[in-house]
């Protein structure tokens, strides 16, 4: 995938970026519930796992908006990846430790799901944090905490405030009346993402959940 360097002098976000990098360096976290009532019912009908479906949904939204794909490359250049793939955690059931693996993204869910199943089967017993040595630079992190239905979640990243990509954490779903709600926490860097962009993310994630029949494969 292409990394497109940003022309800072012609970037309309330049004053915001400089302020939140040079003067008030900060990231922020938002946790919101996503209604997965229809999504969960359809996944159960199809025999499809929720975690990879949600990873695909998050990645779909990330790839729609350059704000979520803005970062520094290995040469220290600021730019935007043309497309990103998800890096996600899986649990070793024996040791109760996790590994971070990745799956190349495809807009076609069937293709992505098959790759996910292959990768998780390959590394399900891994005892390393990063068992796959071929992870490309255009990935972003997703993790799951399916044991806790949290209402808030915050990460503290000590990289001098230079890590610009979003980080997503999925919790345990719960029933609230007739709605099945899944908590999703997202951490953004204010230099590249404002509250508006966070709102767009959660809004489009909800739309994908409600319109799951349009992108999930059917038997």
Backbone as CSV, one residue per row, in Angstrom:
resi,resn,N_x,N_y,N_z,CA_x,CA_y,CA_z,C_x,C_y,C_z
1,UNK,0.825,-1.191,0.000,0.000,0.000,0.000,0.867,1.253,0.000
2,UNK,0.323,2.311,-0.537,1.072,3.552,-0.680,1.028,4.388,0.597
3,UNK,2.176,4.980,0.920,2.244,5.976,1.980,2.397,7.328,1.304
4,UNK,1.444,8.209,1.521,1.414,9.502,0.841,1.825,10.604,1.796
5,UNK,3.053,11.135,1.674,3.513,12.212,2.571,2.614,13.441,2.451
6,UNK,2.420,14.108,3.573,1.584,15.303,3.619,2.422,16.533,3.312
7,UNK,1.914,17.374,2.425,2.527,18.672,2.148,2.036,19.634,3.226
8,UNK,2.838,19.813,4.250,2.402,20.560,5.421,1.953,21.980,5.088
9,UNK,2.630,22.638,4.158,2.300,24.027,3.839,0.938,24.166,3.171
10,UNK,0.443,23.087,2.576,-0.851,23.131,1.908,-1.887,22.228,2.587
11,UNK,-1.630,21.884,3.825,-2.521,21.006,4.584,-3.429,21.861,5.452
12,UNK,-4.727,21.737,5.269,-5.640,22.597,6.017,-5.666,22.294,7.514
13,UNK,-5.053,21.185,7.909,-5.021,20.846,9.329,-3.731,21.310,10.004
14,UNK,-2.861,21.947,9.276,-1.556,22.329,9.800,-1.619,23.050,11.151
15,UNK,-2.426,24.104,11.351,-2.408,24.797,12.647,-2.872,23.912,13.794
16,UNK,-3.818,23.007,13.538,-4.301,22.103,14.581,-3.223,21.078,14.930
17,UNK,-2.600,20.544,13.885,-1.546,19.560,14.102,-0.400,20.166,14.907
18,UNK,0.053,21.337,14.509,1.172,21.973,15.200,0.826,22.299,16.653
19,UNK,-0.416,22.723,16.890,-0.819,23.045,18.263,-0.805,21.805,19.147
20,UNK,-1.395,20.701,18.637,-1.528,19.497,19.461,-0.302,18.586,19.422
21,UNK,0.718,19.005,18.710,1.995,18.288,18.749,3.049,19.114,19.482
22,UNK,3.064,20.418,19.226,4.124,21.267,19.771,3.764,21.973,21.072
23,UNK,2.465,22.205,21.333,2.083,23.003,22.496,1.246,22.229,23.511
24,UNK,0.200,21.580,23.054,-0.653,20.798,23.962,-0.754,19.389,23.395
25,UNK,0.279,18.617,23.573,0.336,17.279,23.000,-0.602,16.355,23.772
26,UNK,-1.628,15.829,23.100,-2.604,15.013,23.834,-3.342,14.055,22.915
27,UNK,-3.802,12.979,23.533,-4.740,12.067,22.894,-5.977,12.023,23.791
28,UNK,-7.050,11.442,23.274,-8.269,11.349,24.081,-8.979,10.042,23.761
29,UNK,-9.776,9.579,24.710,-10.485,8.318,24.561,-11.985,8.539,24.658
30,UNK,-12.721,7.810,23.851,-14.182,7.823,23.890,-14.667,6.378,23.904
31,UNK,-15.590,6.081,24.820,-16.228,4.773,24.857,-17.709,4.953,24.560
32,UNK,-18.228,4.179,23.621,-19.638,4.267,23.259,-20.182,2.868,23.005
33,UNK,-21.473,2.710,23.241,-22.142,1.447,22.955,-22.589,1.399,21.504
34,UNK,-22.410,0.254,20.885,-22.913,0.016,19.536,-24.013,-1.030,19.635
35,UNK,-25.165,-0.732,19.076,-26.296,-1.661,19.085,-26.028,-2.764,18.058
36,UNK,-25.802,-3.975,18.558,-25.479,-5.095,17.662,-26.598,-6.129,17.646
37,UNK,-27.807,-5.722,17.994,-28.927,-6.667,18.065,-29.114,-7.402,16.746
38,UNK,-29.259,-6.650,15.666,-29.468,-7.266,14.346,-28.215,-7.984,13.873
39,UNK,-27.065,-7.389,14.113,-25.799,-7.987,13.685,-25.582,-9.342,14.338
40,UNK,-25.775,-9.417,15.649,-25.547,-10.666,16.373,-26.505,-11.758,15.898
41,UNK,-27.761,-11.394,15.653,-28.735,-12.378,15.184,-28.332,-12.933,13.816
42,UNK,-27.861,-12.044,12.940,-27.458,-12.490,11.605,-26.189,-13.335,11.662
43,UNK,-25.249,-12.956,12.513,-24.024,-13.734,12.655,-24.320,-15.139,13.182
44,UNK,-25.235,-15.240,14.134,-25.616,-16.549,14.669,-26.269,-17.393,13.582
45,UNK,-27.088,-16.770,12.763,-27.743,-17.495,11.672,-26.724,-18.057,10.690
46,UNK,-25.669,-17.275,10.438,-24.653,-17.668,9.467,-23.537,-18.516,10.072
47,UNK,-23.486,-18.591,11.406,-22.395,-19.312,12.049,-21.077,-18.582,11.956
48,UNK,-21.117,-17.258,12.022,-19.927,-16.412,11.888,-19.577,-15.794,13.243
49,UNK,-18.300,-15.701,13.538,-17.846,-15.147,14.806,-17.976,-13.625,14.834
50,UNK,-18.304,-13.100,16.021,-18.494,-11.661,16.175,-17.180,-10.889,16.070
51,UNK,-16.120,-11.379,16.691,-14.853,-10.628,16.753,-14.326,-10.268,15.364
52,UNK,-14.171,-11.225,14.447,-13.672,-10.846,13.111,-14.648,-9.955,12.352
53,UNK,-15.942,-10.148,12.565,-16.908,-9.280,11.903,-16.728,-7.839,12.363
54,UNK,-16.509,-7.657,13.654,-16.346,-6.308,14.172,-14.999,-5.716,13.770
55,UNK,-13.973,-6.546,13.700,-12.676,-6.083,13.202,-12.828,-5.570,11.775
56,UNK,-13.569,-6.299,10.971,-13.805,-5.885,9.591,-14.569,-4.569,9.538
57,UNK,-15.564,-4.408,10.404,-16.344,-3.171,10.453,-15.465,-1.980,10.826
58,UNK,-14.653,-2.139,11.867,-13.773,-1.057,12.301,-12.810,-0.675,11.182
59,UNK,-12.223,-1.678,10.540,-11.259,-1.415,9.474,-11.919,-0.747,8.281
60,UNK,-13.151,-1.117,7.994,-13.883,-0.477,6.909,-14.015,1.017,7.153
61,UNK,-14.384,1.393,8.379,-14.531,2.815,8.695,-13.175,3.519,8.684
62,UNK,-12.154,2.880,9.228,-10.810,3.467,9.236,-10.366,3.775,7.808
63,UNK,-10.640,2.871,6.881,-10.180,3.060,5.505,-11.014,4.059,4.711
64,UNK,-12.106,4.522,5.277,-12.908,5.551,4.619,-12.376,6.962,4.873
65,UNK,-11.575,7.132,5.930,-11.219,8.476,6.372,-9.714,8.601,6.616
66,UNK,-9.104,9.571,5.947,-7.666,9.771,6.083,-7.231,10.132,7.482
67,UNK,-8.120,10.742,8.276,-7.757,11.122,9.651,-7.350,9.910,10.479
68,UNK,-7.920,8.742,10.167,-7.626,7.532,10.929,-6.421,6.772,10.370
69,UNK,-5.860,7.270,9.269,-4.724,6.594,8.633,-3.486,7.487,8.577
70,UNK,-3.506,8.554,9.371,-2.401,9.512,9.386,-1.391,9.126,10.458
71,UNK,-0.112,9.077,10.077,0.922,8.693,11.042,2.294,9.065,10.478
72,UNK,3.322,8.767,11.238,4.698,8.905,10.766,5.145,7.565,10.189
73,UNK,5.918,7.612,9.114,6.463,6.365,8.585,7.827,6.092,9.207
74,UNK,8.501,5.050,8.741,9.786,4.645,9.323,10.878,5.679,9.112
75,UNK,10.662,6.601,8.158,11.624,7.671,7.896,11.278,8.958,8.636
76,UNK,10.236,8.898,9.457,9.844,10.076,10.211,9.008,11.068,9.435
77,UNK,8.503,10.675,8.262,7.655,11.556,7.462,6.207,11.434,7.915
78,UNK,5.498,12.543,7.919,4.082,12.537,8.240,3.303,12.294,6.952
79,UNK,2.372,11.354,6.988,1.621,11.055,5.785,0.395,10.204,6.072
80,UNK,-0.249,9.763,5.009,-1.487,8.999,5.116,-1.360,7.725,4.281
81,UNK,-1.620,6.584,4.906,-1.629,5.326,4.166,-2.860,5.272,3.271
82,UNK,-2.709,4.723,2.078,-3.850,4.594,1.172,-4.849,3.567,1.688
83,UNK,-4.350,2.570,2.408,-5.224,1.574,3.023,-4.496,0.957,4.209
84,UNK,-5.253,0.535,5.220,-4.659,-0.098,6.388,-5.311,-1.445,6.631
85,UNK,-4.561,-2.306,7.320,-5.058,-3.613,7.734,-5.056,-3.684,9.254
86,UNK,-5.899,-4.525,9.840,-5.969,-4.597,11.299,-4.929,-5.525,11.911
87,UNK,-4.371,-5.085,13.015,-3.552,-5.928,13.878,-4.375,-6.159,15.136
88,UNK,-4.573,-7.404,15.530,-5.518,-7.681,16.619,-4.974,-8.764,17.549
89,UNK,-5.513,-8.789,18.755,-5.039,-9.729,19.762,-5.897,-10.987,19.797
90,UNK,-5.235,-12.107,20.089,-5.927,-13.375,20.318,-5.375,-13.980,21.603
91,UNK,-6.184,-14.793,22.275,-5.802,-15.362,23.567,-5.324,-16.797,23.424
92,UNK,-4.214,-17.109,24.080,-3.760,-18.490,24.221,-4.518,-19.085,25.403
93,UNK,-5.413,-20.020,25.138,-6.287,-20.554,26.185,-5.518,-21.288,27.277
94,UNK,-4.337,-21.823,26.948,-3.548,-22.573,27.936,-2.798,-21.633,28.880
95,UNK,-2.099,-20.664,28.331,-1.264,-19.786,29.148,-1.983,-18.521,29.598
96,UNK,-3.131,-18.221,28.983,-3.892,-16.996,29.242,-3.077,-15.743,28.928
97,UNK,-2.163,-15.877,27.989,-1.445,-14.717,27.465,-1.961,-14.440,26.051
98,UNK,-1.686,-13.249,25.558,-2.213,-12.909,24.243,-1.084,-12.711,23.238
99,UNK,-1.437,-12.857,21.996,-0.533,-12.564,20.889,-1.208,-11.556,19.980
100,UNK,-0.396,-10.754,19.326,-0.903,-9.790,18.361,-0.561,-10.280,16.959
101,UNK,-1.591,-10.514,16.159,-1.392,-10.967,14.793,-2.150,-10.020,13.853
102,UNK,-2.057,-10.266,12.575,-2.731,-9.376,11.633,-3.296,-10.168,10.469
103,UNK,-4.252,-9.568,9.791,-4.862,-10.160,8.610,-4.970,-9.080,7.541
104,UNK,-4.557,-9.343,6.313,-4.711,-8.326,5.262,-6.181,-7.987,5.069
105,UNK,-6.457,-6.711,4.909,-7.842,-6.284,4.777,-8.347,-6.480,3.358
106,UNK,-9.588,-6.915,3.263,-10.308,-6.975,1.997,-11.700,-6.422,2.245
107,UNK,-12.186,-5.605,1.321,-13.543,-5.092,1.462,-14.569,-6.227,1.409
108,UNK,-14.222,-7.299,0.729,-15.092,-8.463,0.670,-14.972,-9.233,1.982
109,UNK,-16.054,-9.310,2.741,-15.977,-9.915,4.071,-15.613,-11.391,4.006
110,UNK,-16.128,-12.114,3.026,-15.814,-13.545,2.934,-14.303,-13.762,2.819
111,UNK,-13.654,-12.981,1.967,-12.203,-13.100,1.786,-11.480,-12.781,3.087
112,UNK,-11.878,-11.698,3.739,-11.250,-11.318,4.998,-11.469,-12.385,6.068
113,UNK,-12.676,-12.896,6.170,-13.011,-13.876,7.211,-12.207,-15.157,7.042
114,UNK,-12.050,-15.606,5.823,-11.263,-16.812,5.584,-9.806,-16.605,5.979
115,UNK,-9.259,-15.423,5.682,-7.877,-15.118,6.091,-7.774,-15.065,7.610
116,UNK,-8.770,-14.472,8.245,-8.785,-14.405,9.711,-8.756,-15.805,10.317
117,UNK,-9.595,-16.691,9.817,-9.653,-18.051,10.356,-8.318,-18.768,10.169
118,UNK,-7.676,-18.558,9.032,-6.380,-19.188,8.785,-5.318,-18.676,9.755
119,UNK,-5.279,-17.366,9.952,-4.265,-16.781,10.824,-4.475,-17.180,12.275
120,UNK,-5.716,-17.158,12.744,-5.970,-17.518,14.140,-5.698,-19.000,14.395
121,UNK,-5.958,-19.836,13.406,-5.655,-21.252,13.555,-4.140,-21.468,13.608
122,UNK,-3.409,-20.718,12.811,-1.947,-20.848,12.787,-1.322,-20.436,14.111
123,UNK,-1.836,-19.377,14.720,-1.173,-18.791,15.882,-1.941,-18.952,17.191
124,UNK,-2.961,-19.799,17.235,-3.790,-19.912,18.438,-3.015,-20.415,19.649
125,UNK,-1.929,-21.158,19.437,-1.126,-21.674,20.550,0.201,-20.930,20.715
126,UNK,0.308,-19.804,20.045,1.558,-19.037,20.108,1.799,-18.521,21.523
127,UNK,3.069,-18.452,21.887,3.445,-17.950,23.211,4.312,-16.706,23.106
128,UNK,4.278,-16.080,21.934,5.026,-14.843,21.728,4.028,-13.693,21.575
129,UNK,4.501,-12.504,21.898,3.642,-11.327,21.746,3.368,-11.054,20.276
130,UNK,4.421,-11.173,19.448,4.287,-10.956,18.005,4.808,-12.190,17.274
131,UNK,4.007,-13.228,17.149,4.493,-14.472,16.547,4.726,-14.388,15.043
132,UNK,4.036,-13.489,14.360,4.225,-13.338,12.922,5.252,-12.248,12.660
133,UNK,6.274,-12.568,11.897,7.383,-11.631,11.688,7.194,-10.757,10.454
134,UNK,6.075,-10.928,9.760,5.908,-10.243,8.470,4.845,-9.152,8.510
135,UNK,4.558,-8.600,9.698,3.511,-7.579,9.768,3.954,-6.317,9.033
136,UNK,3.135,-5.823,8.125,3.501,-4.626,7.347,3.343,-3.363,8.194
137,UNK,3.885,-2.248,7.730,3.811,-1.017,8.518,2.436,-0.366,8.498
138,UNK,1.580,-0.733,7.560,0.268,-0.083,7.450,-0.811,-0.862,8.210
139,UNK,-0.550,-1.114,9.503,-1.534,-1.759,10.366,-1.844,-0.851,11.542
140,UNK,-2.992,-1.086,12.165,-3.386,-0.353,13.371,-3.957,-1.365,14.369
141,UNK,-3.932,-1.073,15.674,-4.267,-2.079,16.686,-5.740,-2.109,17.107
142,UNK,-6.227,-3.341,17.266,-7.540,-3.631,17.823,-7.357,-4.732,18.865
143,UNK,-8.037,-4.611,19.981,-7.991,-5.674,20.987,-9.384,-5.894,21.556
144,UNK,-9.568,-7.035,22.202,-10.849,-7.365,22.793,-10.701,-7.734,24.259
145,UNK,-11.637,-7.269,25.077,-11.711,-7.655,26.488,-13.122,-8.204,26.704
146,UNK,-13.386,-9.420,26.218,-14.750,-9.948,26.230,-15.243,-10.388,27.604
147,UNK,-14.454,-10.140,28.641,-14.848,-10.520,29.996,-15.438,-9.345,30.782
148,UNK,-15.346,-8.143,30.232,-15.772,-6.946,30.952,-16.639,-6.074,30.054
149,UNK,-17.846,-5.761,30.527,-18.705,-4.823,29.805,-18.447,-3.434,30.372
150,UNK,-17.366,-2.825,29.952,-16.939,-1.559,30.537,-17.735,-0.380,30.000
151,UNK,-17.742,0.688,30.784,-18.371,1.944,30.361,-17.324,3.007,30.053
152,UNK,-16.086,2.719,30.365,-14.995,3.623,30.046,-13.700,2.840,29.981
153,UNK,-12.797,3.282,29.116,-11.520,2.583,28.957,-10.503,3.590,28.459
154,UNK,-9.326,3.586,29.066,-8.309,4.558,28.684,-6.955,3.890,28.590
155,UNK,-6.217,4.218,27.541,-4.851,3.737,27.357,-3.885,4.887,27.585
156,UNK,-2.737,4.585,28.144,-1.697,5.585,28.348,-0.474,5.176,27.537
157,UNK,-0.243,5.891,26.447,0.842,5.558,25.524,2.024,6.488,25.759
158,UNK,3.162,5.905,26.151,4.345,6.717,26.445,5.323,6.658,25.277
159,UNK,5.013,7.412,24.252,5.899,7.473,23.081,6.251,8.922,22.763
160,UNK,6.156,9.772,23.741,6.409,11.184,23.494,5.288,11.856,22.734
161,UNK,4.116,11.194,22.706,2.971,11.771,22.022,3.068,11.744,20.519
162,UNK,3.864,10.834,19.975,4.066,10.775,18.524,3.280,9.647,17.861
163,UNK,2.601,8.817,18.650,1.801,7.735,18.062,0.453,8.318,17.670
164,UNK,0.176,8.411,16.380,-0.982,9.142,15.886,-2.158,8.263,15.470
165,UNK,-1.937,6.971,15.278,-3.009,6.106,14.802,-4.027,5.824,15.907
166,UNK,-5.274,5.571,15.542,-6.282,5.224,16.554,-6.046,3.819,17.093
167,UNK,-6.514,3.600,18.313,-6.433,2.293,18.963,-7.837,1.936,19.433
168,UNK,-8.282,0.717,19.133,-9.658,0.330,19.444,-9.677,-0.876,20.385
169,UNK,-10.608,-0.844,21.350,-10.769,-1.932,22.306,-12.253,-2.285,22.393
170,UNK,-12.564,-3.569,22.216,-13.935,-4.059,22.223,-14.195,-4.778,23.545
171,UNK,-15.322,-4.489,24.185,-15.654,-5.113,25.458,-16.676,-6.230,25.333
172,UNK,-17.306,-6.559,26.443,-18.315,-7.621,26.519,-19.695,-7.032,26.272
173,UNK,-20.450,-7.652,25.375,-21.781,-7.118,25.109,-22.744,-7.457,26.250
174,UNK,-23.809,-6.679,26.333,-24.809,-6.855,27.385,-26.190,-6.490,26.842
175,UNK,-27.199,-7.074,27.452,-28.573,-6.740,27.080,-29.044,-5.541,27.878
176,UNK,-29.723,-4.633,27.206,-30.405,-3.517,27.852,-31.803,-3.456,27.249
177,UNK,-32.743,-4.031,27.955,-34.065,-4.192,27.374,-33.983,-5.156,26.209
178,UNK,-34.431,-4.737,25.052,-34.390,-5.586,23.865,-33.190,-5.295,22.965
179,UNK,-32.293,-4.425,23.450,-31.098,-4.081,22.687,-29.882,-4.821,23.218
180,UNK,-29.069,-5.326,22.308,-27.793,-5.934,22.662,-26.714,-4.899,22.368
181,UNK,-26.023,-4.443,23.416,-25.074,-3.341,23.290,-23.647,-3.824,23.493
182,UNK,-22.768,-3.371,22.621,-21.347,-3.722,22.690,-20.533,-2.467,22.947
183,UNK,-19.801,-2.397,24.073,-18.968,-1.218,24.316,-17.712,-1.233,23.457
184,UNK,-17.437,-0.106,22.838,-16.248,0.041,22.002,-15.514,1.293,22.451
185,UNK,-14.237,1.136,22.800,-13.408,2.268,23.204,-12.458,2.613,22.061
186,UNK,-12.340,3.901,21.806,-11.438,4.363,20.752,-10.547,5.459,21.299
187,UNK,-9.257,5.342,21.058,-8.315,6.383,21.444,-7.811,7.069,20.193
188,UNK,-7.883,8.405,20.192,-7.459,9.205,19.055,-6.417,10.222,19.487
189,UNK,-5.564,10.631,18.553,-4.625,11.715,18.819,-5.250,13.004,18.302
190,UNK,-5.294,14.022,19.183,-5.985,15.262,18.831,-5.305,16.000,17.682
191,UNK,-4.047,15.694,17.417,-3.339,16.357,16.322,-3.940,16.013,14.966
192,UNK,-4.563,14.830,14.864,-5.095,14.396,13.578,-6.593,14.117,13.602
193,UNK,-7.183,13.978,14.786,-8.607,13.654,14.905,-9.270,14.518,15.965
194,UNK,-10.339,15.179,15.585,-11.127,15.961,16.533,-12.348,15.154,16.973
195,UNK,-13.151,15.774,17.846,-14.371,15.123,18.300,-15.318,14.810,17.160
196,UNK,-15.331,15.659,16.153,-16.178,15.411,14.979,-15.814,14.084,14.326
197,UNK,-14.517,13.839,14.164,-14.078,12.603,13.502,-14.417,11.378,14.353
198,UNK,-14.308,11.518,15.682,-14.708,10.424,16.565,-16.194,10.140,16.406
199,UNK,-16.987,11.203,16.298,-18.416,11.026,16.098,-18.735,10.322,14.800
200,UNK,-18.016,10.692,13.747,-18.203,10.039,12.440,-17.876,8.553,12.552
201,UNK,-16.807,8.241,13.264,-16.410,6.841,13.410,-17.532,6.020,14.032
202,UNK,-18.041,6.457,15.175,-19.067,5.680,15.864,-20.381,5.662,15.083
203,UNK,-20.706,6.733,14.416,-21.919,6.785,13.615,-21.864,5.776,12.474
204,UNK,-20.740,5.725,11.778,-20.614,4.794,10.653,-20.487,3.349,11.121
205,UNK,-19.892,3.153,12.295,-19.810,1.799,12.852,-21.217,1.294,13.149
206,UNK,-22.056,2.145,13.719,-23.435,1.761,13.997,-24.204,1.471,12.706
207,UNK,-23.967,2.251,11.683,-24.640,2.031,10.400,-24.259,0.678,9.806
208,UNK,-23.005,0.293,9.946,-22.574,-1.011,9.443,-23.227,-2.143,10.230
209,UNK,-23.376,-1.956,11.535,-24.023,-2.980,12.359,-25.484,-3.135,11.964
210,UNK,-26.162,-2.000,11.773,-27.581,-2.042,11.426,-27.805,-2.548,10.012
211,UNK,-26.870,-2.269,9.114,-27.010,-2.693,7.721,-26.151,-3.877,7.378
212,UNK,-25.974,-4.792,8.313,-25.035,-5.900,8.129,-25.385,-6.786,6.939
213,UNK,-26.662,-6.856,6.568,-27.053,-7.702,5.429,-26.458,-7.249,4.120
214,UNK,-26.013,-5.987,4.080,-25.468,-5.443,2.832,-24.008,-5.841,2.607
215,UNK,-23.319,-6.300,3.671,-21.911,-6.651,3.488,-21.547,-8.047,3.991
216,UNK,-22.373,-8.647,4.837,-22.103,-10.013,5.250,-22.470,-10.979,4.116
217,UNK,-21.700,-12.026,3.978,-22.069,-13.038,2.976,-23.228,-13.864,3.516
218,UNK,-23.952,-14.461,2.641,-25.079,-15.303,3.045,-24.915,-16.695,2.444
219,UNK,-25.487,-17.676,3.125,-25.373,-19.050,2.645,-26.380,-19.307,1.536
